[in-house]
């Protein structure tokens, strides 16, 4: 069986006509335009480190690190699980040799895949032998693929030299607090120096090691992104202090993520009913933390075995069983194809340009966009599992996040009757409209009559007039239509009026 070469989700390579591809999402804080040119060059094709790149490039994670050395109240690692999409979940645990074979297969089938990350399902540095052997095997066969790891930071200082030796040039550290008293509410224990240490004592060691590791990585020229989980009532107000501290120590990107605490996940927070952040509260905190250090707003909180573009999971196409059936990859030929595809995509990442002049009248408006990638409005409303959300104002458009949902349209004769996984299409549509609360327009390639009517009734204007247009151009055009119609002078919220 030969694994096919696919560009995105059925889309061809786009031209560089404008919008995100031309502006570089320059009006967004995630554009990283404040960084020196050499640093921008290191992240321009990294979908997790560059907001613009995530429209074009793919990543993969390999699940080679099952053990963990801390306990987090928001975590429940699940092996052999294909039904959840969150960190700590994997369908298959791999040996380093199996992981390297999978990387080669994915690199041949998805030539825009530029990044290999190890993020679990435990902690990569609690499994150092497996982690670094995987990096060694991959680097020997696929030196063009960037190597990344994501860690809780407890063991980070002792492995910084090894990280450098394997030429891992992007590291993510999850730092949820600076105050051990807050840390004790998030991390009940750590395993340190051959013993389990609980409460604030353990949290203090974790905080110290995280900060030390961050400083050591930055001193060696490794790019560091910091992840923080926003937990209402516990660390939400404290995260502004975290952001200031990690910026001062040299982290260049901060990713404030919402807590995932549904009871179905079996986490401590899920069982006790811990509140989760609203989209509005998350955006407000991200805005409060924003500054010269960019905020990451396009994170999808991926599985530890995620494959493909951010927001999609193609891991089921590359199971061990399927890889055993596949012919050996001709990596030399695959490498040439990868280089050609990457050059084509990088060529579309034009330097940011200033947003065009706009009338001064008008307020900021949230708009949702259905997109399969490449910075285009190119997805049917009913086929979207998530919507990208942009804040649009006279000064331009900025990406502020995404809202997850389920497929309203499962295809065929069932469309409009039954949605994804046998769920009622009516229930999915109701939840989708609730997820889009606060948005005043939704742009998509196509949309059916039933969702159109219900969206309008909820105060959300559907728009299918900009199919295949660059996202920023499309939302600015809709904004101008709203301005001409006098809708931007209203002070009331469309959602509240509905």
Coordinates of C-alpha atoms in Angstrom, one line a residue:
X1 CA 0.0 0.0 0.0
X2 CA 1.5 3.3 -1.0
X3 CA 0.6 6.3 1.2
X4 CA -0.7 9.2 -0.9
X5 CA 0.7 12.7 -0.9
X6 CA -2.0 15.1 0.3
X7 CA -1.9 18.9 0.6
X8 CA -4.2 19.8 3.5
X9 CA -7.7 18.5 3.5
X10 CA -8.4 18.2 -0.2
X11 CA -7.3 21.7 -1.0
X12 CA -4.8 22.6 -3.7
X13 CA -1.9 25.0 -3.0
X14 CA -3.4 28.5 -2.9
X15 CA -2.1 31.5 -4.7
X16 CA -0.7 34.5 -2.9
X17 CA -3.5 36.8 -3.7
X18 CA -3.8 38.6 -0.4
X19 CA -5.5 38.4 3.0
X20 CA -3.6 36.3 5.5
X21 CA -1.2 35.1 2.9
X22 CA -0.2 38.6 1.9
X23 CA -0.6 40.5 5.2
X24 CA 0.9 37.7 7.3
X25 CA -1.9 38.2 9.8
X26 CA 0.1 41.3 10.6
X27 CA -2.7 43.0 12.4
X28 CA -2.7 40.2 14.9
X29 CA -0.6 40.0 18.1
X30 CA 0.4 36.5 17.0
X31 CA 2.2 37.8 13.9
X32 CA 5.6 37.8 15.7
X33 CA 6.6 40.8 13.6
X34 CA 8.5 42.3 16.6
X35 CA 11.0 39.4 16.5
X36 CA 14.5 39.7 14.9
X37 CA 14.6 38.3 11.3
X38 CA 16.7 35.2 12.3
X39 CA 14.1 34.2 14.9
X40 CA 11.2 34.8 12.5
X41 CA 12.9 32.5 10.0
X42 CA 13.1 29.8 12.6
X43 CA 9.3 29.9 13.2
X44 CA 7.9 30.8 9.8
X45 CA 7.0 27.2 9.0
X46 CA 6.2 26.1 12.5
X47 CA 2.5 25.7 12.9
X48 CA 2.5 25.8 16.7
X49 CA 4.8 28.8 17.0
X50 CA 3.5 30.9 14.2
X51 CA -0.1 31.9 13.8
X52 CA 0.4 32.5 10.1
X53 CA 2.1 29.1 9.5
X54 CA -0.7 27.1 11.0
X55 CA -2.8 27.9 8.0
X56 CA -0.3 26.1 5.7
X57 CA 2.0 23.7 7.6
X58 CA 1.3 20.5 9.5
X59 CA 2.8 18.9 12.7
X60 CA 2.8 15.5 14.2
X61 CA 3.3 14.1 17.7
X62 CA 4.7 10.7 18.5
X63 CA 3.6 9.0 21.7
X64 CA 6.8 7.5 23.1
X65 CA 6.7 9.0 26.6
X66 CA 4.1 7.2 28.8
X67 CA 5.5 8.0 32.3
X68 CA 5.0 11.3 34.2
X69 CA 6.7 12.7 37.2
X70 CA 3.9 15.1 38.4
X71 CA 0.2 14.9 39.0
X72 CA -2.1 17.6 37.5
X73 CA -5.7 17.9 38.5
X74 CA -6.6 18.6 34.9
X75 CA -4.9 15.5 33.5
X76 CA -6.1 12.0 32.9
X77 CA -3.8 10.1 30.6
X78 CA -5.7 7.6 28.4
X79 CA -4.0 4.9 26.3
X80 CA -5.7 3.2 23.4
X81 CA -8.3 5.9 23.2
X82 CA -9.5 7.3 19.8
X83 CA -12.6 9.1 21.1
X84 CA -11.1 12.2 22.9
X85 CA -9.1 15.1 21.6
X86 CA -7.0 16.6 24.3
X87 CA -3.5 16.4 25.7
X88 CA -2.5 13.1 27.4
X89 CA -4.7 10.9 25.1
X90 CA -3.2 8.4 22.6
X91 CA -4.4 5.5 20.5
X92 CA -1.0 3.7 20.4
X93 CA 2.1 3.8 22.4
X94 CA 5.2 3.6 20.2
X95 CA 8.8 2.5 20.6
X96 CA 11.4 4.9 19.2
X97 CA 11.9 2.7 16.2
X98 CA 8.1 2.6 15.5
X99 CA 7.9 6.3 16.0
X100 CA 10.7 7.0 13.5
X101 CA 9.0 4.8 10.9
X102 CA 5.8 6.6 11.4
X103 CA 7.5 10.0 11.0
X104 CA 8.9 8.9 7.6
X105 CA 5.5 7.7 6.5
X106 CA 3.8 10.9 7.5
X107 CA 6.5 13.0 6.1
X108 CA 6.1 11.3 2.7
X109 CA 2.3 11.4 2.8
X110 CA 1.9 15.0 4.2
X111 CA 4.8 16.9 2.7
X112 CA 3.8 20.1 4.4
X113 CA 4.6 18.4 7.8
X114 CA 7.5 20.4 9.1
X115 CA 7.5 19.6 12.9
X116 CA 7.9 16.5 15.0
X117 CA 7.0 17.0 18.7
X118 CA 7.1 14.7 21.7
X119 CA 4.5 15.8 24.2
X120 CA 3.5 12.6 26.0
X121 CA 1.2 11.1 26.9
X122 CA 3.4 11.6 30.0
X123 CA 6.4 13.9 30.1
X124 CA 9.2 13.5 27.6
X125 CA 11.9 14.2 30.2
X126 CA 10.4 11.6 32.6
X127 CA 11.2 9.2 29.7
X128 CA 14.5 10.6 28.5
X129 CA 16.0 7.4 26.9
X130 CA 12.9 6.9 24.7
X131 CA 12.6 10.6 23.9
X132 CA 16.2 11.2 22.8
X133 CA 16.5 7.9 21.0
X134 CA 13.4 8.9 18.9
X135 CA 15.0 12.3 18.1
X136 CA 18.3 10.5 17.1
X137 CA 16.6 8.1 14.7
X138 CA 14.4 10.8 13.1
X139 CA 17.3 13.3 12.7
X140 CA 19.4 10.6 11.0
X141 CA 16.7 10.0 8.3
X142 CA 14.8 13.3 8.1
X143 CA 17.1 16.1 9.0
X144 CA 14.8 18.7 7.5
X145 CA 12.1 18.1 10.2
X146 CA 12.2 20.4 13.2
X147 CA 12.4 18.7 16.6
X148 CA 10.3 19.9 19.5
X149 CA 9.3 18.7 22.9
X150 CA 6.8 19.8 25.5
X151 CA 7.6 19.4 29.2
X152 CA 6.3 20.2 32.6
X153 CA 9.8 21.4 33.4
X154 CA 10.6 19.4 36.5
X155 CA 13.5 17.5 34.9
X156 CA 14.3 20.3 32.4
X157 CA 17.6 21.7 33.9
X158 CA 19.3 18.3 34.0
X159 CA 18.5 17.6 30.3
X160 CA 19.2 21.0 28.7
X161 CA 22.6 19.9 27.4
X162 CA 21.0 16.7 25.9
X163 CA 18.3 18.8 24.3
X164 CA 21.0 21.0 22.7
X165 CA 23.0 17.9 21.6
X166 CA 20.0 16.6 19.7
X167 CA 19.4 20.0 18.1
X168 CA 16.0 20.4 19.5
X169 CA 15.4 24.1 18.9
X170 CA 11.8 24.6 20.1
X171 CA 10.7 23.7 23.7
X172 CA 7.4 24.3 25.3
X173 CA 7.2 24.4 29.1
X174 CA 3.8 24.3 30.9
X175 CA 4.0 26.9 33.7
X176 CA 0.7 27.4 35.5
X177 CA 1.9 29.5 38.5
X178 CA 4.8 31.1 40.3
X179 CA 3.2 30.8 43.8
X180 CA 3.6 27.4 45.4
X181 CA 0.3 27.9 47.3
X182 CA -1.5 28.2 44.0
X183 CA 0.6 25.3 42.5
X184 CA -0.6 23.0 45.3
X185 CA -4.1 23.5 44.1
X186 CA -3.2 22.4 40.6
X187 CA -0.4 19.9 41.1
X188 CA -1.1 17.7 44.2
X189 CA 2.3 16.0 44.0
X190 CA 5.6 15.6 42.2
X191 CA 8.0 12.7 42.1
X192 CA 11.5 14.2 42.9
X193 CA 14.7 12.7 44.2
X194 CA 13.1 9.2 44.4
X195 CA 10.2 10.2 46.5
X196 CA 6.8 11.7 46.2
X197 CA 6.5 15.3 47.5
X198 CA 3.0 16.7 48.1
X199 CA 1.4 20.1 48.4
X200 CA 3.2 23.5 48.4
X201 CA 6.6 21.9 49.1
X202 CA 6.4 19.9 45.8
X203 CA 4.9 22.8 43.9
X204 CA 7.8 25.1 45.1
X205 CA 10.4 22.6 43.6
X206 CA 8.4 22.5 40.4
X207 CA 8.3 26.3 40.1
X208 CA 12.0 26.6 40.8
X209 CA 13.0 23.9 38.2
X210 CA 10.7 25.4 35.6
X211 CA 12.2 28.9 35.9
X212 CA 15.8 27.5 36.0
X213 CA 15.2 25.4 32.9
X214 CA 13.7 28.4 31.1
X215 CA 16.7 30.5 31.8
X216 CA 19.1 27.8 30.7
X217 CA 17.3 27.2 27.4
X218 CA 17.2 30.9 26.5
X219 CA 20.9 31.2 27.3
X220 CA 21.6 28.5 24.7
X221 CA 19.5 30.1 22.0
X222 CA 16.6 27.6 22.1
X223 CA 13.1 29.2 21.4
X224 CA 10.8 28.7 24.4
X225 CA 7.0 28.8 24.4
X226 CA 5.2 28.8 27.7
X227 CA 1.9 27.1 28.0
X228 CA -0.5 28.0 30.9
X229 CA -3.8 26.4 31.7
X230 CA -6.4 29.0 32.7
X231 CA -8.3 27.7 35.8
X232 CA -11.1 30.1 36.9
X233 CA -10.9 30.9 40.6
X234 CA -7.4 29.3 41.0
X235 CA -4.8 30.9 38.7
X236 CA -6.7 33.1 36.3
X237 CA -5.8 36.4 37.8
X238 CA -2.3 35.1 38.7
X239 CA -1.4 34.3 35.0
X240 CA -0.7 37.9 34.3
X241 CA 2.2 37.7 36.7
X242 CA 3.3 34.5 35.1
X243 CA 3.3 36.1 31.7
X244 CA 5.4 39.0 32.9
X245 CA 7.9 36.7 34.6
X246 CA 8.5 34.3 31.7
X247 CA 8.8 37.2 29.2
X248 CA 11.5 38.8 31.4
X249 CA 13.3 35.5 31.4
X250 CA 13.3 35.3 27.6
X251 CA 10.3 33.2 26.5
X252 CA 9.0 34.6 23.2
X253 CA 5.5 33.1 23.1
X254 CA 2.8 32.6 25.7
X255 CA -0.1 30.2 25.2
X256 CA -2.9 30.7 27.7
X257 CA -5.2 27.7 27.2
X258 CA -8.7 27.1 28.6
X259 CA -9.1 24.3 31.2
X260 CA -10.7 21.2 29.8
X261 CA -12.7 19.7 32.7
X262 CA -15.7 17.8 31.3
X263 CA -16.7 15.0 33.8
X264 CA -16.5 12.5 30.9
X265 CA -12.7 12.9 30.9
X266 CA -12.3 11.5 34.4
X267 CA -10.0 14.3 35.7
X268 CA -10.1 15.5 39.3
X269 CA -11.3 18.9 38.1
X270 CA -14.0 17.2 36.0
X271 CA -15.2 15.1 38.9
X272 CA -15.4 18.0 41.4
X273 CA -17.2 20.2 38.8
X274 CA -14.4 22.9 38.5
X275 CA -15.6 25.8 36.4
X276 CA -14.1 26.1 32.9
X277 CA -13.4 29.5 31.2
X278 CA -15.8 31.1 28.8
X279 CA -14.5 32.2 25.4
X280 CA -14.9 35.8 26.4
X281 CA -13.0 35.3 29.7
X282 CA -10.2 33.5 27.9
X283 CA -9.8 36.3 25.3
X284 CA -9.9 39.0 28.0
X285 CA -7.1 37.2 29.9
X286 CA -5.0 36.7 26.7
X287 CA -5.5 40.4 25.9
X288 CA -4.4 41.3 29.5
X289 CA -1.2 39.2 29.1
X290 CA -0.4 40.5 25.6
X291 CA 2.5 42.8 25.0
X292 CA 5.8 42.6 23.2
X293 CA 5.8 38.9 23.8
X294 CA 3.2 37.5 21.5
X295 CA 0.2 35.5 22.7
X296 CA -0.6 32.2 21.0
X297 CA -4.3 32.1 20.2
X298 CA -4.4 29.3 17.7
X299 CA -3.6 26.4 20.0
X300 CA -5.9 23.3 19.6
X301 CA -4.7 21.5 22.8
X302 CA -3.7 18.5 20.7
X303 CA -3.6 14.8 21.5
X304 CA -0.2 13.3 22.2
X305 CA -0.4 11.5 18.9
X306 CA -1.9 14.2 16.7
X307 CA -1.1 14.2 13.0
X308 CA -1.9 16.8 10.3
X309 CA -2.8 20.5 10.3
X310 CA -3.8 22.1 13.6
X311 CA -7.5 21.4 14.1
X312 CA -7.5 18.1 12.3
X313 CA -6.4 14.6 13.4
X314 CA -5.3 12.2 10.8
X315 CA -3.6 9.8 13.2
X316 CA -6.0 6.9 12.2
X317 CA -4.4 6.9 8.7
X318 CA -1.0 6.0 10.2
X319 CA -1.6 3.3 12.7
X320 CA 1.0 0.6 13.3
X321 CA -1.2 -1.9 11.4
X322 CA -1.4 0.4 8.4
X323 CA 2.3 1.1 8.5
X324 CA 3.0 -2.6 8.5
X325 CA 0.9 -3.0 5.3
X326 CA 2.6 0.0 3.6
X327 CA 5.6 -0.3 1.4
X328 CA 8.9 1.2 2.6
X329 CA 9.0 4.9 2.0
X330 CA 11.4 6.1 -0.6
X331 CA 12.7 8.9 1.6
X332 CA 15.0 10.5 -0.9
X333 CA 12.2 11.0 -3.3
X334 CA 9.8 12.1 -0.5
X335 CA 12.4 14.6 0.8
X336 CA 12.6 16.2 -2.7
X337 CA 8.8 16.5 -2.8
X338 CA 8.7 17.9 0.7
X339 CA 11.3 20.5 -0.2
X340 CA 9.3 21.6 -3.3
X341 CA 6.1 21.8 -1.3
X342 CA 7.7 23.7 1.5
X343 CA 9.3 26.2 -0.8
X344 CA 6.0 26.8 -2.5
X345 CA 4.2 27.4 0.8
X346 CA 7.0 29.5 2.3
X347 CA 6.9 31.7 -0.8
X348 CA 3.3 32.6 0.0
X349 CA 4.2 33.8 3.5
X350 CA 4.8 37.4 2.3
X351 CA 6.0 40.1 4.7
X352 CA 3.2 41.7 6.7
X353 CA 1.7 44.8 5.1
X354 CA -0.3 47.5 6.8
X355 CA -4.0 47.2 6.8
X356 CA -5.7 49.5 4.3
X357 CA -7.2 52.8 5.6
X358 CA -10.6 52.4 7.1
X359 CA -13.3 54.8 8.2
X360 CA -13.1 55.8 11.8
X361 CA -16.7 55.0 12.6
X362 CA -17.5 51.5 13.8
X363 CA -16.9 49.3 16.7
X364 CA -15.1 45.9 16.9
X365 CA -17.1 42.9 15.8
X366 CA -16.4 39.2 16.3
X367 CA -16.8 37.0 13.2
X368 CA -16.6 33.3 12.9
X369 CA -15.0 31.6 9.8
X370 CA -15.3 28.0 8.6
X371 CA -11.9 27.0 7.1
X372 CA -9.9 23.9 6.3
X373 CA -6.7 25.9 6.2
X374 CA -4.5 27.9 3.9
X375 CA -6.0 31.1 5.3
X376 CA -9.2 30.8 3.1
X377 CA -12.9 30.7 3.7
X378 CA -13.2 27.3 2.2
X379 CA -15.4 25.0 4.3
X380 CA -19.1 24.2 4.3
X381 CA -20.9 25.3 7.6
X382 CA -22.1 21.8 8.2
X383 CA -18.7 20.2 7.8
X384 CA -16.9 22.4 10.4
X385 CA -15.7 20.9 13.6
X386 CA -14.4 24.3 14.7
X387 CA -14.7 27.9 13.7
X388 CA -11.9 30.5 13.6
X389 CA -12.9 33.7 15.4
X390 CA -11.6 37.1 14.3
X391 CA -12.1 40.5 15.9
X392 CA -12.7 43.0 13.1
X393 CA -12.5 46.7 13.5
X394 CA -11.6 49.8 11.4
X395 CA -7.9 49.0 12.2
X396 CA -8.0 45.6 10.6
X397 CA -8.7 42.0 11.6
X398 CA -7.0 39.9 14.3
X399 CA -7.3 36.3 15.1
X400 CA -8.5 35.8 18.7
X401 CA -9.3 32.1 19.0
X402 CA -11.5 29.2 17.8
X403 CA -14.8 27.6 18.9
X404 CA -15.1 23.8 18.7
X405 CA -18.3 22.0 17.7
X406 CA -19.4 18.8 16.0
X407 CA -20.3 18.1 12.4
X408 CA -23.8 19.2 11.7
X409 CA -23.9 17.5 8.3
X410 CA -22.7 13.9 8.2
X411 CA -23.3 13.7 4.5
X412 CA -25.5 11.7 2.2
X413 CA -29.2 11.3 3.0
X414 CA -28.7 11.8 6.7
X415 CA -27.7 15.5 6.2
X416 CA -30.0 17.6 8.3
X417 CA -31.3 14.6 10.2
X418 CA -28.3 13.1 11.8
X419 CA -24.9 14.6 12.6
X420 CA -21.6 13.3 13.7
X421 CA -21.5 10.0 15.8
X422 CA -25.2 9.6 15.5
X423 CA -26.0 12.8 17.4
X424 CA -29.1 14.7 16.5
X425 CA -28.4 17.3 13.9
X426 CA -30.8 19.6 15.7
X427 CA -28.8 19.2 19.0
X428 CA -25.5 19.8 17.2
X429 CA -26.8 23.0 15.5
X430 CA -28.1 24.2 18.8
X431 CA -24.7 23.7 20.5
X432 CA -22.9 25.3 17.6
X433 CA -25.0 28.4 17.8
X434 CA -24.3 28.5 21.6
X435 CA -20.6 28.1 20.9
X436 CA -20.7 31.1 18.5
X437 CA -22.2 33.4 21.1
X438 CA -20.8 36.9 20.8
X439 CA -20.1 36.5 17.0
X440 CA -22.2 38.7 14.8
X441 CA -21.4 37.0 11.5
X442 CA -20.3 33.6 10.3
X443 CA -18.5 33.2 7.0
X444 CA -18.4 29.8 5.2
X445 CA -18.2 28.4 1.7
X446 CA -21.8 27.1 1.8
X447 CA -24.6 26.8 4.2
X448 CA -28.0 25.2 4.2
X449 CA -31.4 26.9 4.7
X450 CA -32.1 25.4 8.1
X451 CA -28.9 26.6 9.9
X452 CA -29.1 29.9 8.0
X453 CA -32.5 30.6 9.5
X454 CA -31.6 29.6 13.0
X455 CA -28.4 31.6 12.9
X456 CA -30.3 34.7 11.9
X457 CA -32.8 34.1 14.6
X458 CA -29.9 34.0 17.1
X459 CA -28.6 37.3 15.8
X460 CA -25.7 35.8 13.8
X461 CA -25.6 36.8 10.2
X462 CA -24.6 33.9 7.9
X463 CA -22.5 34.8 4.8
X464 CA -21.5 32.5 1.9
X465 CA -20.5 35.3 -0.5
X466 CA -16.7 35.0 0.0
X467 CA -16.0 31.3 -0.7
X468 CA -12.3 30.6 -1.3
X469 CA -11.4 34.2 -0.5
X470 CA -8.5 35.0 1.9
X471 CA -9.9 35.2 5.4
X472 CA -8.8 38.7 6.3
X473 CA -10.0 40.1 3.0
X474 CA -13.4 38.4 3.5
X475 CA -14.0 39.6 7.1
X476 CA -13.0 43.1 6.2
X477 CA -15.4 43.1 3.3
X478 CA -18.2 41.9 5.5
X479 CA -17.2 44.6 8.0
X480 CA -17.5 47.2 5.3
X481 CA -21.0 45.9 4.3
X482 CA -22.0 46.2 8.0
X483 CA -20.7 49.7 8.1
X484 CA -22.6 50.8 5.0
X485 CA -25.7 49.2 6.4
X486 CA -25.3 51.3 9.6
X487 CA -24.9 48.2 11.9
X488 CA -21.6 49.2 13.3
X489 CA -23.0 52.4 14.9
X490 CA -25.3 50.3 17.2
X491 CA -24.0 49.8 20.7
X492 CA -26.2 46.9 21.6
X493 CA -24.9 43.3 21.4
X494 CA -26.6 41.3 18.6
X495 CA -26.5 38.2 20.8
X496 CA -28.2 40.0 23.8
X497 CA -30.9 41.4 21.5
X498 CA -31.6 37.9 20.3

